[in-house]
Coordinates of C-alpha atoms in Angstrom, one line a residue:
M53 CA -12.1 6.7 22.0
T54 CA -12.1 5.0 25.4
P55 CA -12.5 1.2 26.0
V56 CA -15.1 0.4 28.6
P57 CA -15.1 -2.5 31.1
H58 CA -17.5 -5.3 30.4
G59 CA -19.2 -7.9 32.6
M60 CA -21.8 -10.5 32.1
P61 CA -24.9 -11.3 34.3
G62 CA -24.7 -14.6 36.0
V63 CA -27.9 -15.8 34.3
M64 CA -26.4 -15.1 30.9
F65 CA -23.1 -16.7 31.8
D66 CA -25.0 -19.9 32.8
A67 CA -27.0 -19.8 29.6
V68 CA -23.8 -19.6 27.5
A69 CA -22.3 -22.4 29.5
A70 CA -25.3 -24.6 28.8
G71 CA -24.6 -24.2 25.0
G72 CA -26.8 -21.2 24.2
G73 CA -27.0 -17.6 25.3
G74 CA -28.9 -16.1 22.3
A75 CA -28.6 -12.8 20.6
A76 CA -28.1 -10.8 23.8
A77 CA -25.0 -12.9 24.7
L78 CA -23.5 -12.5 21.2
E79 CA -24.1 -8.8 21.3
L80 CA -22.4 -8.4 24.6
L81 CA -19.4 -10.5 23.5
A82 CA -19.2 -8.4 20.3
R83 CA -19.0 -5.2 22.3
A84 CA -16.4 -6.7 24.6
E85 CA -14.3 -7.7 21.5
H86 CA -14.6 -4.3 20.1
S87 CA -13.3 -2.7 23.3
R88 CA -10.5 -5.2 23.4
R89 CA -9.4 -4.2 19.8
L90 CA -9.8 -0.5 20.6
A91 CA -7.4 -1.0 23.6
C92 CA -5.0 -2.9 21.2
A93 CA -5.1 -0.1 18.7
Y94 CA -4.2 2.4 21.4
A95 CA -1.4 0.1 22.6
V96 CA -0.1 -0.1 19.1
T97 CA 0.0 3.7 19.0
R98 CA 1.7 4.0 22.3
T99 CA 4.3 1.3 21.6
A100 CA 5.1 2.7 18.2
G101 CA 5.6 6.1 19.9
E102 CA 8.1 4.6 22.4
L103 CA 10.0 3.3 19.4
G104 CA 10.1 6.7 17.7
G105 CA 11.0 7.3 14.1
A106 CA 8.8 6.8 11.1
S107 CA 6.7 4.1 12.8
A108 CA 5.7 6.5 15.6
G109 CA 4.6 9.2 13.2
E110 CA 2.6 6.8 11.0
A111 CA 0.9 5.2 14.0
G112 CA 0.1 8.6 15.6
R113 CA -1.5 9.8 12.4
A114 CA -3.5 6.6 12.1
W115 CA -4.8 7.0 15.6
E116 CA -5.8 10.6 15.0
L117 CA -7.7 9.5 11.9
F118 CA -9.5 6.8 13.9
D119 CA -10.4 9.4 16.5
A120 CA -11.8 11.8 13.9
A121 CA -13.7 9.1 12.2
T122 CA -15.2 8.0 15.5
R123 CA -16.4 11.5 16.2
A124 CA -17.9 11.7 12.8
D125 CA -19.6 8.2 12.9
P126 CA -18.9 5.9 15.8
V127 CA -20.9 3.1 14.3
A128 CA -18.9 3.2 11.1
T129 CA -15.5 3.1 13.0
A130 CA -16.8 0.2 15.2
A131 CA -17.6 -1.8 12.1
V132 CA -14.0 -1.6 11.0
L133 CA -12.5 -2.5 14.3
S134 CA -15.0 -5.3 14.7
H135 CA -14.2 -6.8 11.3
P136 CA -12.7 -10.3 11.8
A137 CA -9.5 -9.4 9.9
A138 CA -8.7 -6.5 12.4
G139 CA -8.2 -8.8 15.4
P140 CA -5.3 -11.0 14.2
A141 CA -3.5 -8.1 12.5
L142 CA -3.8 -5.6 15.3
F143 CA -2.5 -8.1 17.9
G144 CA 0.1 -9.4 15.5
L145 CA 1.3 -5.8 14.9
L146 CA 1.4 -5.1 18.7
A147 CA 3.5 -8.2 19.3
R148 CA 5.9 -7.1 16.6
L149 CA 6.3 -3.6 18.0
V150 CA 6.7 -5.0 21.6
R151 CA 9.5 -7.3 20.4
E152 CA 11.3 -4.4 18.7
R153 CA 10.9 -2.2 21.7
D154 CA 12.1 -4.8 24.2
G155 CA 14.9 -5.7 21.9
R156 CA 16.2 -2.1 22.0
T157 CA 15.9 -1.7 25.7
G158 CA 17.0 -5.2 26.7
E159 CA 14.1 -5.5 29.1
E160 CA 12.5 -8.8 29.8
P161 CA 9.1 -7.8 31.3
E162 CA 7.5 -10.1 33.9
E163 CA 4.4 -11.9 32.6
T164 CA 1.8 -14.0 34.2
A165 CA 1.3 -17.7 33.3
A166 CA -1.9 -16.7 31.4
E167 CA 0.0 -14.0 29.4
A168 CA 2.8 -16.5 28.6
A169 CA 0.2 -19.0 27.3
E170 CA -1.6 -16.4 25.3
K171 CA 1.8 -15.2 23.8
A172 CA 2.7 -18.8 22.9
E173 CA -0.7 -19.3 21.3
A174 CA -0.4 -16.1 19.3
A175 CA 3.1 -17.0 18.1
A176 CA 1.8 -20.4 17.0
E177 CA -1.1 -18.8 15.1
K178 CA 1.3 -16.4 13.3
A179 CA 3.7 -19.1 12.4
A180 CA 0.9 -21.4 11.1
A181 CA -0.5 -18.4 9.1
G182 CA 2.8 -17.8 7.4
T183 CA 3.3 -14.3 8.9
G184 CA 6.8 -15.2 10.1
H185 CA 8.6 -13.4 13.0
G186 CA 8.1 -10.0 11.5
G187 CA 4.4 -9.6 12.1
P188 CA 2.1 -7.3 10.1
P189 CA 3.7 -4.0 9.0
I190 CA 2.7 -0.6 10.4
R191 CA 1.1 0.4 7.1
W192 CA -1.7 -2.1 7.9
F193 CA -2.7 0.2 10.8
T194 CA -3.0 3.1 8.4
A195 CA -5.1 1.1 6.0
L196 CA -7.4 0.2 8.9
A197 CA -7.8 3.9 9.8
A198 CA -8.4 4.7 6.2
A199 CA -11.2 2.2 6.0
A200 CA -12.8 3.9 9.1
A201 CA -12.6 7.2 7.2
V202 CA -14.3 5.7 4.1
R203 CA -17.1 4.2 6.2
A204 CA -17.6 7.5 8.2
G205 CA -17.5 9.6 5.0
L206 CA -14.8 11.8 6.7
P207 CA -13.4 14.2 4.1
G208 CA -9.6 14.2 3.8
R209 CA -6.6 12.4 2.4
V210 CA -4.4 9.6 3.7
E211 CA -1.6 7.6 2.1
W212 CA 0.5 4.6 2.9
P213 CA 3.1 2.3 1.2
V214 CA 1.8 -0.4 -1.0
D215 CA 2.7 -4.1 -0.6
G216 CA 2.8 -5.6 -4.0
D217 CA 0.2 -4.7 -6.6
R218 CA -2.9 -4.9 -4.4
V219 CA -4.3 -2.2 -2.1
A220 CA -6.7 -3.3 0.6
L221 CA -8.9 -1.5 2.9
P222 CA -9.8 -3.9 5.8
S223 CA -13.5 -4.6 6.0
L224 CA -14.1 -3.0 2.6
G225 CA -12.2 -5.1 0.0
R226 CA -9.3 -4.3 -2.3
T227 CA -8.3 -3.2 -5.8
R228 CA -5.3 -4.1 -8.0
F229 CA -2.7 -1.8 -9.5
P230 CA -0.8 -4.0 -12.0
G231 CA 2.0 -1.4 -12.5
A232 CA 2.8 -0.9 -8.8
R233 CA 6.5 -0.7 -8.0
P234 CA 8.6 -0.6 -4.8
G235 CA 8.3 2.9 -3.2
D236 CA 4.8 3.6 -4.6
R237 CA 2.1 4.6 -2.2
A238 CA -1.7 4.2 -2.1
R239 CA -3.5 7.5 -1.8
L240 CA -7.1 7.7 -0.5
R241 CA -9.2 10.8 -0.9
V242 CA -12.6 11.2 0.7
T243 CA -14.6 14.1 -0.8
A244 CA -16.9 16.5 0.9
D245 CA -19.9 14.6 -0.4
G246 CA -18.6 11.3 1.1
R247 CA -17.2 9.7 -2.1
S248 CA -14.0 7.8 -1.7
L249 CA -11.4 7.3 -4.4
V250 CA -8.0 5.5 -4.2
T251 CA -5.1 6.1 -6.5
L252 CA -1.5 4.8 -6.9
A253 CA 1.2 7.4 -6.5
D254 CA 4.9 7.0 -7.4
A255 CA 7.8 8.1 -5.2
S256 CA 7.6 11.7 -6.6
G257 CA 4.0 11.9 -5.4
T258 CA 2.5 11.8 -8.9
D259 CA -0.6 9.7 -9.4
T260 CA 0.1 6.9 -11.8
D261 CA -3.1 4.8 -11.7
G262 CA -6.7 5.3 -10.6
P263 CA -8.8 6.7 -9.3
V264 CA -10.7 3.6 -8.2
P265 CA -14.1 4.3 -6.4
V266 CA -14.4 2.6 -3.0
P267 CA -17.9 1.7 -1.8
A268 CA -18.6 2.7 1.8
R269 CA -20.2 -0.7 2.7
G270 CA -18.4 -3.9 3.4
Y271 CA -19.4 -6.0 0.5
G272 CA -20.0 -5.9 -3.2
G273 CA -18.0 -3.8 -5.7
T274 CA -18.1 -1.9 -8.9
G275 CA -15.5 -1.8 -11.6
R276 CA -11.9 -2.5 -10.3
W277 CA -13.0 -2.6 -6.7
Q278 CA -13.7 -6.1 -5.2
G279 CA -15.6 -6.7 -1.9
A280 CA -16.9 -9.6 0.0
R281 CA -20.0 -11.4 -1.5
L282 CA -23.4 -11.3 0.1
L283 CA -24.8 -14.8 0.5
D284 CA -27.9 -13.9 2.5
T285 CA -29.4 -11.3 4.8
L286 CA -30.4 -12.6 8.2
D287 CA -33.4 -11.5 10.3
G288 CA -32.7 -8.0 11.5
G289 CA -30.6 -7.1 8.4
A290 CA -27.3 -8.8 9.4
P291 CA -25.3 -9.8 6.3
L292 CA -23.9 -13.3 5.8
L293 CA -20.7 -12.7 3.7
L294 CA -18.3 -14.8 1.8
D295 CA -14.8 -13.4 1.5
V296 CA -11.9 -14.6 -0.6
L297 CA -10.1 -11.2 -0.4
D298 CA -9.7 -10.0 3.1
Q299 CA -8.9 -13.2 4.9
P300 CA -8.1 -13.4 8.6
Y301 CA -5.4 -15.6 9.9
F302 CA -6.3 -19.2 10.7
P303 CA -3.8 -21.5 12.3
N304 CA -3.3 -24.8 10.5
A305 CA -6.0 -24.0 8.1
A306 CA -6.3 -25.5 4.7
P307 CA -5.4 -23.2 1.7
H308 CA -7.8 -20.5 0.6
P309 CA -9.1 -20.5 -3.0
A310 CA -7.8 -17.6 -5.1
D311 CA -11.3 -16.8 -6.3
L312 CA -14.7 -18.3 -6.8
G313 CA -16.6 -18.4 -10.1
A314 CA -20.2 -17.5 -10.7
G315 CA -21.3 -21.1 -10.5
E316 CA -19.4 -21.8 -7.2
T317 CA -20.8 -18.6 -5.7
R318 CA -24.4 -19.7 -6.6
H319 CA -23.8 -23.0 -4.8
W320 CA -22.7 -21.2 -1.6
E321 CA -25.7 -18.9 -1.8
T322 CA -28.0 -21.9 -2.2
V323 CA -26.6 -23.9 0.7
A324 CA -26.4 -20.8 2.9
R325 CA -30.0 -20.0 2.5
E326 CA -30.9 -23.7 3.1
A327 CA -28.8 -23.7 6.3
C328 CA -30.2 -20.5 7.6
A329 CA -33.8 -21.7 7.0
L330 CA -33.0 -25.0 8.8
L331 CA -31.6 -23.2 11.8
R332 CA -34.4 -20.7 11.9
A333 CA -36.9 -23.5 12.1
D334 CA -35.0 -26.1 14.2
L335 CA -32.7 -24.1 16.5
P336 CA -34.1 -20.6 16.7
Q337 CA -31.7 -19.6 19.5
A338 CA -28.7 -20.6 17.4
Y339 CA -30.1 -18.8 14.4
A340 CA -30.6 -15.7 16.6
E341 CA -26.9 -15.9 17.6
L342 CA -25.9 -15.9 13.9
A343 CA -28.2 -13.0 13.2
A344 CA -26.9 -10.9 16.1
G345 CA -24.2 -9.4 13.9
P346 CA -22.3 -9.6 10.6
L347 CA -20.9 -13.1 9.9
L348 CA -18.0 -13.5 7.6
L349 CA -17.3 -16.8 5.9
V350 CA -13.8 -17.6 4.5
P351 CA -13.8 -20.5 2.0
L352 CA -11.1 -23.2 2.4
V353 CA -9.8 -25.8 0.0
S354 CA -10.0 -29.2 1.6
R355 CA -6.9 -31.3 1.6
G356 CA -8.9 -34.5 1.6
P357 CA -12.4 -35.9 0.9
G358 CA -13.9 -34.6 4.2
Q359 CA -15.2 -31.2 5.4
V360 CA -12.7 -28.9 7.1
S361 CA -13.6 -25.8 9.2
G362 CA -11.9 -23.6 11.7
S363 CA -12.1 -20.4 13.9
S364 CA -9.5 -18.1 15.4
A365 CA -9.6 -16.7 18.9
E366 CA -8.9 -13.2 17.5
A367 CA -11.3 -13.4 14.6
F368 CA -14.6 -13.1 16.3
G369 CA -17.6 -13.3 13.9
C370 CA -15.7 -15.4 11.3
V371 CA -15.9 -19.0 10.3
A372 CA -13.5 -20.7 7.8
L373 CA -14.9 -23.8 6.0
S374 CA -14.5 -25.8 2.9
R375 CA -17.2 -26.1 0.3
P376 CA -20.4 -27.4 2.1
P377 CA -22.1 -30.1 0.1
T378 CA -25.6 -29.5 1.6
G379 CA -27.5 -27.0 3.7
T380 CA -27.4 -29.5 6.6
T381 CA -23.7 -29.8 6.5
F382 CA -23.4 -26.0 6.3
A383 CA -25.8 -25.6 9.3
V384 CA -24.0 -28.0 11.6
T385 CA -20.6 -26.4 10.7
L386 CA -21.9 -22.9 11.6
V387 CA -23.2 -24.2 14.9
H388 CA -19.9 -25.9 15.7
E389 CA -17.8 -22.9 14.9
M390 CA -20.0 -20.4 16.5
Q391 CA -19.6 -22.3 19.7
H392 CA -15.8 -21.8 19.3
N393 CA -16.5 -18.1 18.7
K394 CA -18.5 -17.7 21.8
L395 CA -16.0 -19.6 24.1
A396 CA -13.0 -17.7 22.7
A397 CA -14.6 -14.3 23.3
L398 CA -15.7 -15.4 26.8
L399 CA -12.2 -16.5 27.6
H400 CA -11.1 -12.9 26.8
L401 CA -13.4 -11.8 29.6
F402 CA -13.0 -14.5 32.2
D403 CA -10.2 -16.9 33.4
L404 CA -11.8 -20.3 33.2
L405 CA -8.7 -22.5 33.5
E406 CA -5.1 -22.4 34.5
P407 CA -2.8 -22.8 31.5
S408 CA -0.6 -25.9 31.3
D409 CA 1.7 -27.0 28.4
A410 CA 2.6 -30.4 29.9
E411 CA -0.6 -32.4 30.0
R412 CA -2.4 -33.9 27.0
F413 CA -5.8 -35.5 26.9
Y414 CA -7.9 -37.8 24.8
A415 CA -10.5 -36.1 22.6
P416 CA -13.1 -38.4 21.1
W417 CA -13.1 -36.5 17.9
R418 CA -9.4 -36.0 17.2
P419 CA -6.6 -38.4 16.2
D420 CA -4.0 -36.6 18.4
P421 CA -3.7 -35.8 22.2
R422 CA -5.1 -32.3 23.0
P423 CA -4.1 -29.7 25.6
L424 CA -6.8 -28.8 28.1
L425 CA -7.8 -25.6 26.4
G426 CA -8.3 -27.5 23.1
L427 CA -10.3 -30.2 24.9
F428 CA -12.5 -27.6 26.6
H429 CA -13.1 -25.9 23.3
G430 CA -13.9 -29.2 21.5
A431 CA -16.3 -30.3 24.3
Y432 CA -18.2 -27.0 24.1
A433 CA -18.3 -27.1 20.3
H434 CA -19.6 -30.8 20.3
L435 CA -22.2 -29.8 22.9
G436 CA -23.6 -27.5 20.2
V437 CA -23.4 -30.3 17.6
A438 CA -25.3 -32.7 19.9
R439 CA -28.0 -30.1 20.3
F440 CA -28.2 -29.7 16.6
W441 CA -28.6 -33.4 15.8
N442 CA -31.2 -33.7 18.6
A443 CA -33.3 -31.2 16.8
R444 CA -32.7 -32.7 13.4
R445 CA -33.8 -36.2 14.5
E446 CA -37.2 -34.7 15.3
S447 CA -37.7 -32.6 12.2
E448 CA -35.9 -34.5 9.4
P449 CA -38.6 -35.9 7.1
D450 CA -36.4 -38.5 5.3
P451 CA -36.3 -41.8 7.3
A452 CA -32.7 -42.6 6.3
L453 CA -31.5 -39.2 7.2
R454 CA -33.5 -39.2 10.4
A455 CA -31.8 -42.5 11.4
T456 CA -28.4 -40.9 10.7
A457 CA -29.4 -38.0 12.9
H458 CA -30.2 -40.4 15.8
V459 CA -26.7 -41.9 15.4
L460 CA -24.9 -38.6 15.3
F461 CA -26.9 -37.3 18.3
A462 CA -25.9 -40.3 20.3
R463 CA -22.3 -40.2 19.2
W464 CA -21.6 -36.6 19.9
R465 CA -23.6 -36.3 23.2
L466 CA -21.5 -39.1 24.5
A467 CA -18.2 -37.6 23.2
A468 CA -19.0 -34.1 24.6
R469 CA -19.9 -35.6 27.9
E470 CA -16.7 -37.7 28.2
A471 CA -14.6 -34.7 27.4
T472 CA -16.4 -32.4 29.8
V473 CA -15.9 -35.0 32.6
T474 CA -12.2 -35.0 31.8
V475 CA -12.1 -31.2 31.9
L476 CA -13.8 -31.2 35.3
A477 CA -11.4 -33.8 36.6
S478 CA -8.3 -32.0 35.4
N479 CA -7.9 -29.8 38.6
R480 CA -7.0 -27.0 36.2
L481 CA -10.3 -25.0 36.3
T482 CA -10.9 -21.8 38.1
G483 CA -14.0 -21.3 40.1
L484 CA -15.8 -19.8 37.1
G485 CA -14.4 -22.6 35.0
E486 CA -15.9 -25.2 37.2
R487 CA -19.2 -23.3 37.1
F488 CA -19.1 -23.2 33.3
A489 CA -18.1 -26.8 32.8
G490 CA -20.7 -27.9 35.4
Q491 CA -23.4 -26.2 33.4
M492 CA -22.1 -28.0 30.3
L493 CA -22.3 -31.3 32.1
T494 CA -25.9 -30.6 33.3
T495 CA -27.0 -30.0 29.8
L496 CA -25.2 -33.1 28.5
D497 CA -26.7 -35.3 31.3
A498 CA -30.1 -34.2 30.2
L499 CA -29.3 -35.0 26.5
C500 CA -27.9 -38.4 27.5
A501 CA -31.2 -39.2 29.3
L502 CA -33.2 -38.8 26.1
P503 CA -34.3 -42.0 24.5
V504 CA -32.5 -43.1 21.3
P505 CA -33.4 -46.2 19.1
A506 CA -31.3 -49.1 20.2
A507 CA -29.7 -49.6 16.8
A508 CA -28.5 -46.0 16.7
R509 CA -27.2 -46.1 20.1
H510 CA -25.2 -49.3 19.3
R511 CA -23.7 -47.7 16.2
A512 CA -22.7 -44.6 18.2
E513 CA -21.1 -46.6 21.0
S514 CA -19.3 -48.8 18.4
A515 CA -17.9 -45.7 16.7
A516 CA -16.8 -44.3 20.0
H517 CA -15.0 -47.5 21.0
A518 CA -13.4 -47.8 17.5
H519 CA -12.1 -44.3 17.7
H520 CA -10.6 -44.8 21.2
T521 CA -9.0 -48.1 20.2
A522 CA -7.4 -46.5 17.1
W523 CA -6.3 -43.4 19.2
H524 CA -4.7 -45.6 21.8
A525 CA -2.8 -47.6 19.2
R526 CA -1.5 -44.4 17.7
N527 CA -0.7 -42.4 20.8
G528 CA -0.4 -44.7 23.8
T529 CA -2.0 -43.9 27.2
T530 CA -2.9 -40.5 28.6
L531 CA -5.4 -39.1 31.0
R532 CA -8.9 -40.3 30.1
V533 CA -12.0 -40.4 32.3
P534 CA -14.6 -43.0 31.0
A535 CA -18.1 -41.6 30.5
R536 CA -21.4 -43.4 30.6
E537 CA -24.7 -42.4 29.2
G538 CA -27.7 -41.8 31.4

């Protein structure tokens, strides 16, 4: 298994910067994310080897299993490494192993400013996710390799320590062993005909519970095995999945529900299909981006009356969101968060800005001052939102909803443009960053030149003014570049 270098044609880079990119861009970014995780899995193996002991042996065996599964079925193994949960856990595990190694040697390796910023962001994400300073345990790496063996139908056996009474295979789901005790181990057997069974073994090696059949696909379940739920199948066969079991880490996210009943699942299925139909008709390029690969949705519990959603830089292909009341709400949330997904993956390929912890900026959609990276992300996401409402104000048949679409289009094109101007004026962008933000501004200038009913424009400008007034009263003065429409 060898990671390969990735690049992006200039035409595609500019198309992504303008807010789109299409399926080809998403497929390229997905390949790059897979290579990045493969490199991280190898780094986990090497770093564990440097530490020695039980961790070295377990990591080495997991890597050998990955290698064998890849030779048997590279597509199946790629599906495991590309699963959104794999990213945060792999990089969290690597960070833990590096801390242990450097703590033993007393070394303080030199790091670039970009590496320091990335390390700080990763630490904040782990802290917000409740993973603490320890990070994911090495047994998670074994479970990841075991999932690859299941998907590849690779005959053999593998086992690892259990954590509580649940045994999970990342990307496939989990089962519960109510009688599990400390010292027990999960034991997976893949038969010659490709069937997979997991049992619970005690410290003496005796099976005490199971076997539980494990399906080789990443959703559904039978009997005691639980997997993600299929909400819809997009054009080309890509599944749209809802997962309350194998949840990636989301910094500062609202709580996850413990489970969803049949009625609640039907609601998600209904609004998901409505959202996909809306995007297919109104924004075919955005729909093509969704359909470019599996998309995992993680439900959140909103702390208040509004909608909450989020993405993680290491969980490409995943969106967390609270219960969407309508298909339209669902659709605009998907557009918003997929913009974050694209930009996060692009930032793993290219340096667009120089990190800075000192400066904070006004964001027309947030109550708090934002760092430059957050402002950049927000501007790009709201560029997508503005494009969404521009399409909806043309296609919405209901007059009242169409009037609302006019207001939201005017509001978010202005907000996205204002933030993009601030980003460009920050003097923190690299040459590629200036090119990217410049393309964003060109798109937003074109959107701002489109006619909007006077009443809608007035309401949008009033909302923008009220937001800034409230923000200024709460936070005082910080860098802000005024924006004008047209």
